[in-house]
XYZ file of C-alpha atoms in Angstrom:
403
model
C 105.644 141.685 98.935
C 104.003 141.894 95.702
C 102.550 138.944 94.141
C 101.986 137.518 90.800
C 98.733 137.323 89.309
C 98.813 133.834 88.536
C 99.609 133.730 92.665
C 96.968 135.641 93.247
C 94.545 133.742 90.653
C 95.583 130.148 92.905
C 94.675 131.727 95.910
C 91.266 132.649 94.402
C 91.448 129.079 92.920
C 91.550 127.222 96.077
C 88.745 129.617 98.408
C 86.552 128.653 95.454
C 87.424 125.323 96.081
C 86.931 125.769 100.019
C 83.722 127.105 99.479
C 82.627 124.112 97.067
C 83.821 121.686 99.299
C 81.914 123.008 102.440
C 78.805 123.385 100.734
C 78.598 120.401 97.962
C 76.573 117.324 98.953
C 79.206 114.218 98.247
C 77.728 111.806 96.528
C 80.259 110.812 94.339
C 81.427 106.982 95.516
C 85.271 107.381 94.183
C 85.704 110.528 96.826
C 86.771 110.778 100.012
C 87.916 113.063 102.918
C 91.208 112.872 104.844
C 90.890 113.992 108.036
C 93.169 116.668 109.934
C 95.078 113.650 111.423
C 95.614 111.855 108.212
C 96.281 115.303 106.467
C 99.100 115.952 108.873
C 101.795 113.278 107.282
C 101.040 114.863 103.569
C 103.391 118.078 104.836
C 105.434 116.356 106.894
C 109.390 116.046 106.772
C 108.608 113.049 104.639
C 107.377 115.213 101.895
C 110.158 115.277 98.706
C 112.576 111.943 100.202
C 113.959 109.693 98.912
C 114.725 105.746 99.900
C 115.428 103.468 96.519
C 114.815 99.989 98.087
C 112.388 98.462 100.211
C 113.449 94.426 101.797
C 117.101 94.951 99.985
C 117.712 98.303 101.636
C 121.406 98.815 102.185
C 121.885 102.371 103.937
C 125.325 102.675 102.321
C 123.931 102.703 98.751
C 120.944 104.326 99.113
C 120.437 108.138 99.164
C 121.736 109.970 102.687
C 118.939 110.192 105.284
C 116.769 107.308 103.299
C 116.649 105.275 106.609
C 113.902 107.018 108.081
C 111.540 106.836 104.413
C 112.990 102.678 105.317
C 111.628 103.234 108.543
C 108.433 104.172 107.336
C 107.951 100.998 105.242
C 108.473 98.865 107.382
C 105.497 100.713 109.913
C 103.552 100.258 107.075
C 104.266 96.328 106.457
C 103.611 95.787 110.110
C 100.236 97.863 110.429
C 99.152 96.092 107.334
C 100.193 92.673 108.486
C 98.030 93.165 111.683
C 94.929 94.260 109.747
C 94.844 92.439 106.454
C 97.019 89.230 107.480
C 99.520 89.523 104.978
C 103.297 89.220 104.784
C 104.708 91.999 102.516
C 102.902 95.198 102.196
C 103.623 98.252 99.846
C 102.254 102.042 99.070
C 105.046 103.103 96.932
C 102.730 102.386 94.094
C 101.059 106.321 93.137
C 97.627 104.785 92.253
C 95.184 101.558 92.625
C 96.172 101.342 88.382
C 99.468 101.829 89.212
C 99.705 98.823 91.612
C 97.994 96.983 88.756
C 100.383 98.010 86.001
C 103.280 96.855 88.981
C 101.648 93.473 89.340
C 100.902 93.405 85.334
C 104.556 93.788 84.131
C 106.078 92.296 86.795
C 103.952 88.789 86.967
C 102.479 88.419 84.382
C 104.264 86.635 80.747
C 103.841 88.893 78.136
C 101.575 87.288 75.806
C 99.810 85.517 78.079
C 95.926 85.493 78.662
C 93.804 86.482 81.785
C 89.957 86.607 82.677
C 89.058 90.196 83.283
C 85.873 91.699 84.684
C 84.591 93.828 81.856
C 83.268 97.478 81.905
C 79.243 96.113 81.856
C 80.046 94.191 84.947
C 81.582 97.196 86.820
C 85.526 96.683 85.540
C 87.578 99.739 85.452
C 87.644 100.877 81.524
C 91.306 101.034 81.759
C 92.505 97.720 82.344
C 91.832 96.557 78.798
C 94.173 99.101 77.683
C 96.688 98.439 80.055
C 96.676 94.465 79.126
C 97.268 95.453 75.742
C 100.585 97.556 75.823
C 102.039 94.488 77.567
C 100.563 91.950 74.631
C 98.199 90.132 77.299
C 95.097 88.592 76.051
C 91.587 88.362 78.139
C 88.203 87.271 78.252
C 85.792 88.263 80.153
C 84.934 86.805 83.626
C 81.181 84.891 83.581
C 79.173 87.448 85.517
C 75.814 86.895 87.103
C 72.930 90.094 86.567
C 70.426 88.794 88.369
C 72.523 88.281 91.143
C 75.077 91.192 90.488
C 77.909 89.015 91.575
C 80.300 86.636 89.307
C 79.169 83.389 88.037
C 81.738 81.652 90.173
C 80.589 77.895 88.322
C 81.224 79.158 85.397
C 84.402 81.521 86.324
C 85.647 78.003 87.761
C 84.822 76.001 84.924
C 86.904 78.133 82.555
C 89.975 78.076 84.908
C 89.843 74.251 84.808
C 90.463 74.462 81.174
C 94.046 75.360 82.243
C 94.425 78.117 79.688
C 94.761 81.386 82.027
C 97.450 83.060 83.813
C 95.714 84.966 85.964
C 92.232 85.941 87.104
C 91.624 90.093 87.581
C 88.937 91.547 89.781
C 88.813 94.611 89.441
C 85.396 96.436 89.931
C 84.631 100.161 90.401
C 81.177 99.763 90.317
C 79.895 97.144 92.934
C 77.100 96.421 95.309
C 78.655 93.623 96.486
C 82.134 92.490 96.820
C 83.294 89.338 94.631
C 83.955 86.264 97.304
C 87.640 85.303 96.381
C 86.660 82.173 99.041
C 84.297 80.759 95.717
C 86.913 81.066 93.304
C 88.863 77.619 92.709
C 92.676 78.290 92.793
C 92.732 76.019 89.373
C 94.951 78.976 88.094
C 98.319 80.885 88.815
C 97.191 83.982 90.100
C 94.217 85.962 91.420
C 94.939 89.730 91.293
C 91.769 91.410 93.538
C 91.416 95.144 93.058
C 89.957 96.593 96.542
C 89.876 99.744 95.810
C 86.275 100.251 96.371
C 86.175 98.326 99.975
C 89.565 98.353 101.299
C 88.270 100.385 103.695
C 85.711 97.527 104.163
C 87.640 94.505 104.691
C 90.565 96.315 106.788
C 87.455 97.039 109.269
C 86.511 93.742 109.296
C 82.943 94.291 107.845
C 83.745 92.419 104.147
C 86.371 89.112 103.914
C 89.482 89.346 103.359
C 90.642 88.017 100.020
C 94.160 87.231 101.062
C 92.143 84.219 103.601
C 90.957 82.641 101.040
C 94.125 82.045 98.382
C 97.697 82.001 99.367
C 98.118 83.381 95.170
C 96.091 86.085 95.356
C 97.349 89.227 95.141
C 95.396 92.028 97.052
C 95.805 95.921 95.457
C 94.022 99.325 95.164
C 93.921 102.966 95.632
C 93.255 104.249 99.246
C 91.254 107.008 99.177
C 87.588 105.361 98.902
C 86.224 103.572 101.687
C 89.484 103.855 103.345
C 89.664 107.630 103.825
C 93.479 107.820 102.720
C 95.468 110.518 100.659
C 96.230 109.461 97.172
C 98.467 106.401 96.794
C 98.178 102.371 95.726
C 98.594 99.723 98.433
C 99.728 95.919 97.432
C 99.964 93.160 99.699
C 101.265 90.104 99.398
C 101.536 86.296 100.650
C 103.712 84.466 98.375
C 107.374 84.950 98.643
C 108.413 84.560 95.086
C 106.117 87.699 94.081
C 107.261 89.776 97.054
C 110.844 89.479 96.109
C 109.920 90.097 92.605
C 107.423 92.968 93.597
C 109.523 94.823 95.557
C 112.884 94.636 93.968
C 111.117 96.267 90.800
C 108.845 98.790 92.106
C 112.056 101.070 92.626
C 114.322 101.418 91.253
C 113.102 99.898 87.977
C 109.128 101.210 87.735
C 109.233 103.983 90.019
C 112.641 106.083 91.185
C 110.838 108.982 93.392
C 107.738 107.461 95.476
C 105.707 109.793 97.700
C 106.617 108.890 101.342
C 104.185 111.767 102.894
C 101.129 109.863 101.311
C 102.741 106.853 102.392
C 102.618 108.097 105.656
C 99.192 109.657 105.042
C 98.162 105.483 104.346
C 99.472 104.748 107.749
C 97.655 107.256 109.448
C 94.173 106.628 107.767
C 95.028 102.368 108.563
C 95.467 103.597 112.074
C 92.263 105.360 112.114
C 90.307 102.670 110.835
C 91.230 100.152 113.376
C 90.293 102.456 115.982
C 87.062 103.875 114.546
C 86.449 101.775 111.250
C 83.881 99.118 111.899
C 81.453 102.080 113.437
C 82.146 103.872 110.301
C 82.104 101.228 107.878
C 78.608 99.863 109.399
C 77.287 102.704 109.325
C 78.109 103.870 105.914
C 76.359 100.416 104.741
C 73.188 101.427 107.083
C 73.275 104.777 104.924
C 73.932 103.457 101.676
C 70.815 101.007 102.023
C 68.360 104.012 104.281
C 68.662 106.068 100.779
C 68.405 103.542 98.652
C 64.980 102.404 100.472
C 63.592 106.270 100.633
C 64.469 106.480 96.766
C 62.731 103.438 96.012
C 59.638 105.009 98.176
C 59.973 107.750 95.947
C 59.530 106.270 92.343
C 63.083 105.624 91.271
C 64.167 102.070 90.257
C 66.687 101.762 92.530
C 68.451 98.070 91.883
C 68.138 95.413 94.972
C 70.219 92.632 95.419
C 68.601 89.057 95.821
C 69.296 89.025 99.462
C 66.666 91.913 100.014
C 68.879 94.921 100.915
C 70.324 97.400 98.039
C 74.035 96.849 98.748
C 76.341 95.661 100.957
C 79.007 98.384 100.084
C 79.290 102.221 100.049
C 77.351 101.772 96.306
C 73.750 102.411 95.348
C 72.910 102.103 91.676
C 69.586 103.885 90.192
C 68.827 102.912 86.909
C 67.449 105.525 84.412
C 66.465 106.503 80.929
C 69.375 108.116 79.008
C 67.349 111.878 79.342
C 66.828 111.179 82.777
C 70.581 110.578 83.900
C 71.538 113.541 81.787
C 69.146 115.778 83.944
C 70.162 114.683 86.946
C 73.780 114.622 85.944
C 73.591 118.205 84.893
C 71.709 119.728 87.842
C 73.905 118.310 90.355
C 76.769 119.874 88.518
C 75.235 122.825 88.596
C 73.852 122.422 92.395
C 77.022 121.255 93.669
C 76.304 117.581 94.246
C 78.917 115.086 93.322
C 77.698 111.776 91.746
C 78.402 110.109 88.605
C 76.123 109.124 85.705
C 76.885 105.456 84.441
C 75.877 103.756 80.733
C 76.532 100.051 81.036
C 74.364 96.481 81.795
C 74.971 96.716 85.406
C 72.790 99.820 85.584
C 70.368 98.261 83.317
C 71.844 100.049 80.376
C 71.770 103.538 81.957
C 72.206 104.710 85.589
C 73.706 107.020 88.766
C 76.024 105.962 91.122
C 75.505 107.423 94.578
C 78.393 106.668 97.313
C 77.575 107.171 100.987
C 80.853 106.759 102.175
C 82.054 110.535 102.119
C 78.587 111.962 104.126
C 78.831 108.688 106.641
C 82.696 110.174 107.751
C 80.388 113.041 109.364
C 78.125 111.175 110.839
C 74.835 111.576 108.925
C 72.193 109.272 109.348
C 68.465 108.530 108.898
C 67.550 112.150 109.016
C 69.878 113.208 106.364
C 68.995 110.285 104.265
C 65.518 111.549 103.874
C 66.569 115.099 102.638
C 69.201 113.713 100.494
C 66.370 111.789 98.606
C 64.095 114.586 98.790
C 67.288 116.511 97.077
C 67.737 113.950 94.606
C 64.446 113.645 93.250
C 64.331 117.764 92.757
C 67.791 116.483 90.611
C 65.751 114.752 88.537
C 63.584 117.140 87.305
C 63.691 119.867 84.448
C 63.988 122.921 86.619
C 64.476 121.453 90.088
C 63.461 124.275 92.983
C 67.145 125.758 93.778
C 65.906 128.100 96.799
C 64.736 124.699 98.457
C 67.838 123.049 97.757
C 69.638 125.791 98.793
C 68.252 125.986 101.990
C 68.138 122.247 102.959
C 71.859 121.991 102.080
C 72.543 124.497 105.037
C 70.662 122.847 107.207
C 72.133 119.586 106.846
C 74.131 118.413 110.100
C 77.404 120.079 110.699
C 80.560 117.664 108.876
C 82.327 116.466 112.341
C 84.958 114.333 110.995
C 85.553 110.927 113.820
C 89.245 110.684 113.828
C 91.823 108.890 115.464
């Protein structure tokens, strides 16, 4: 058979890609890998179906052989409720900002106003935007910087005042989870974005938010601490906002949902409660090891009040502006995923190194040291490639623990 060029060019494409992703270092704290076991539902007869309800499923209205995507929710709901606690649970959301959108349009009254966490404090930059096609109004949630956490007296005093719909958590950038238990319920809704540690709390290692507020609404992407494919997960405790979740998610939001990453979700949630707390611990026990040798090493590594670094997969090194740009560029260039930051949680400027992806293979102390002797050749002008070359190679073999 003779093949295209552009074939033949995507074939090329994705050996490159092979090769990068044997051979990188990841750093990068919004990345993750899906093992063989979790990879197995993303081509798997689920692939391409199609089921257009969830709770008001009726088999006779619904597309021919949508039963068994049915089938597949429901596994979901009940994994979920045994993990998280909650009573409705769904992943046909694509994204962690398309479960907000879902909760957005569908709760929320147009018009209305919210407190937000804002981009300095860690907030994902798109929320703003996405408050503002539906005509919702926010102000920013009190935040703490000397104690990297919310102000949760002030956050409280504000909702007192009566004048908020809805409070939104949603942090990419976090060394510490925000405590939903220290939030008063003076206000109609609490939507928590876990994206960053729902790998976290379904392990048991962080709280879950849904203990602490029967209105809270828990949401995020699953493919960050919780080694999942691609896809948004909401769960839910009140009834009112389940019925009016689900019955708009499809077909009103969504019509065609992707049942093999749904099925991916299930597969990494059944992986975690086997092997997660180990995993979870010990990608904590990483995150703070590197911190510590990069603080030995001259870089202003930021500490929490409590004396460790962080209590998630996050470490934040602030920097000059020149400095973050040099270390941003070499580890392009090197193949080492991270991302450079500019905002007041980084103390203006800042990296943001994730431990969660090099924890799934079991590194530890020993590859903490090289990966700060690694990072502080980043940070130089001409950083000695040959050396980081060679210590890359050596680095432990990636054994992924799997279900």
């Amino acid at each position: 058979m003779k093949y295209s060029e552009i074939y033949n060019e995507y074939v090329g494409l994705l050996e490159e890609l092979k090769r990068f992703n044997a051979t990188k270092i990841p750093l990068c704290a919004a990345e993750t890998y899906c093992s063989p076991f979790v990879k197995t539902a993303l081509c798997s007869e689920f692939e391409g179906k199609y089921c257009m309800q969830n709770l008001n499923y009726d088999m006779d209205k619904d597309f021919v052989g949508s039963q068994y995507v049915h089938r597949l929710y429901d596994l979901l709901t009940r994994q979920c409720a045994k993990m998280f606690g909650c009573k409705y649970a769904d992943a046909r959301t694509l994204s962690g900002m398309n479960c907000l959108s879902v909760a957005i349009s569908a709760l929320l009254p147009e018009g209305g106003k919210v407190l937000l966490t804002s981009n300095d404090q860690g907030g994902h930059p798109s929320v703003p935007l996405l408050l503002g096609l539906y005509g919702i109004r926010f102000d920013v949630v009190p935040y703490d910087y000397e104690n990297m956490d919310l102000n949760y007296s002030a956050l409280n005093e504000l909702l007192s005042s009566g004048q908020y719909n809805a409070v939104i958590i949603a942090q990419s950038d976090l060394l510490k989870p925000a405590d939903a238990s220290k939030i008063h319920a003076d206000v109609d809704m609490i939507i928590y974005d876990a994206t960053q540690t729902f790998g976290m709390i379904a392990a048991g290692v962080h709280e879950n938010p849904l203990n602490a507020h029967e209105n809270l609404i828990l949401i995020g992407g699953t493919h960050k601490t919780l080694p999942g494919p691609t896809s948004g997960l909401i769960m839910i405790n009140m009834q009112e906002w389940i019925e009016k979740i689900d019955s708009l998610i499809s077909p009103s939001y969504l019509r065609n949902t992707q049942p093999n990453n749904i099925a991916g979700v299930l597969l990494a949630l059944l992986e975690q409660e086997q092997s997660g707390r180990e995993y979870q611990l010990n990608t904590i026990k990483n995150a703070n090891l590197l911190a510590e040798y990069l603080d030995e090493a001259g870089f202003d590594v930021i500490k929490l009040p409590e004396g460790n670094y962080t209590s998630t997969h996050q470490i934040f090194i602030s920097t000059s502006l020149e400095q973050k740009e040099t270390i941003v560029k070499n580890a392009h260039r090197l193949g080492i995923t991270l991302n450079g930051k500019e905002k007041r949680l980084f103390g203006g400027c800042g990296i943001r190194l994730g431990l969660q992806e090099v924890s799934r293979y079991g590194w530890g102390r020993e590859e903490m040291q090289v990966l700060a002797k690694i990072f502080a050749e980043l940070a130089k002008d001409k950083p000695d490639e040959k050396y980081i070359s060679a210590v890359k190679s050596s680095l432990a073999p990636r054994k992924i623990a799997t279900f």
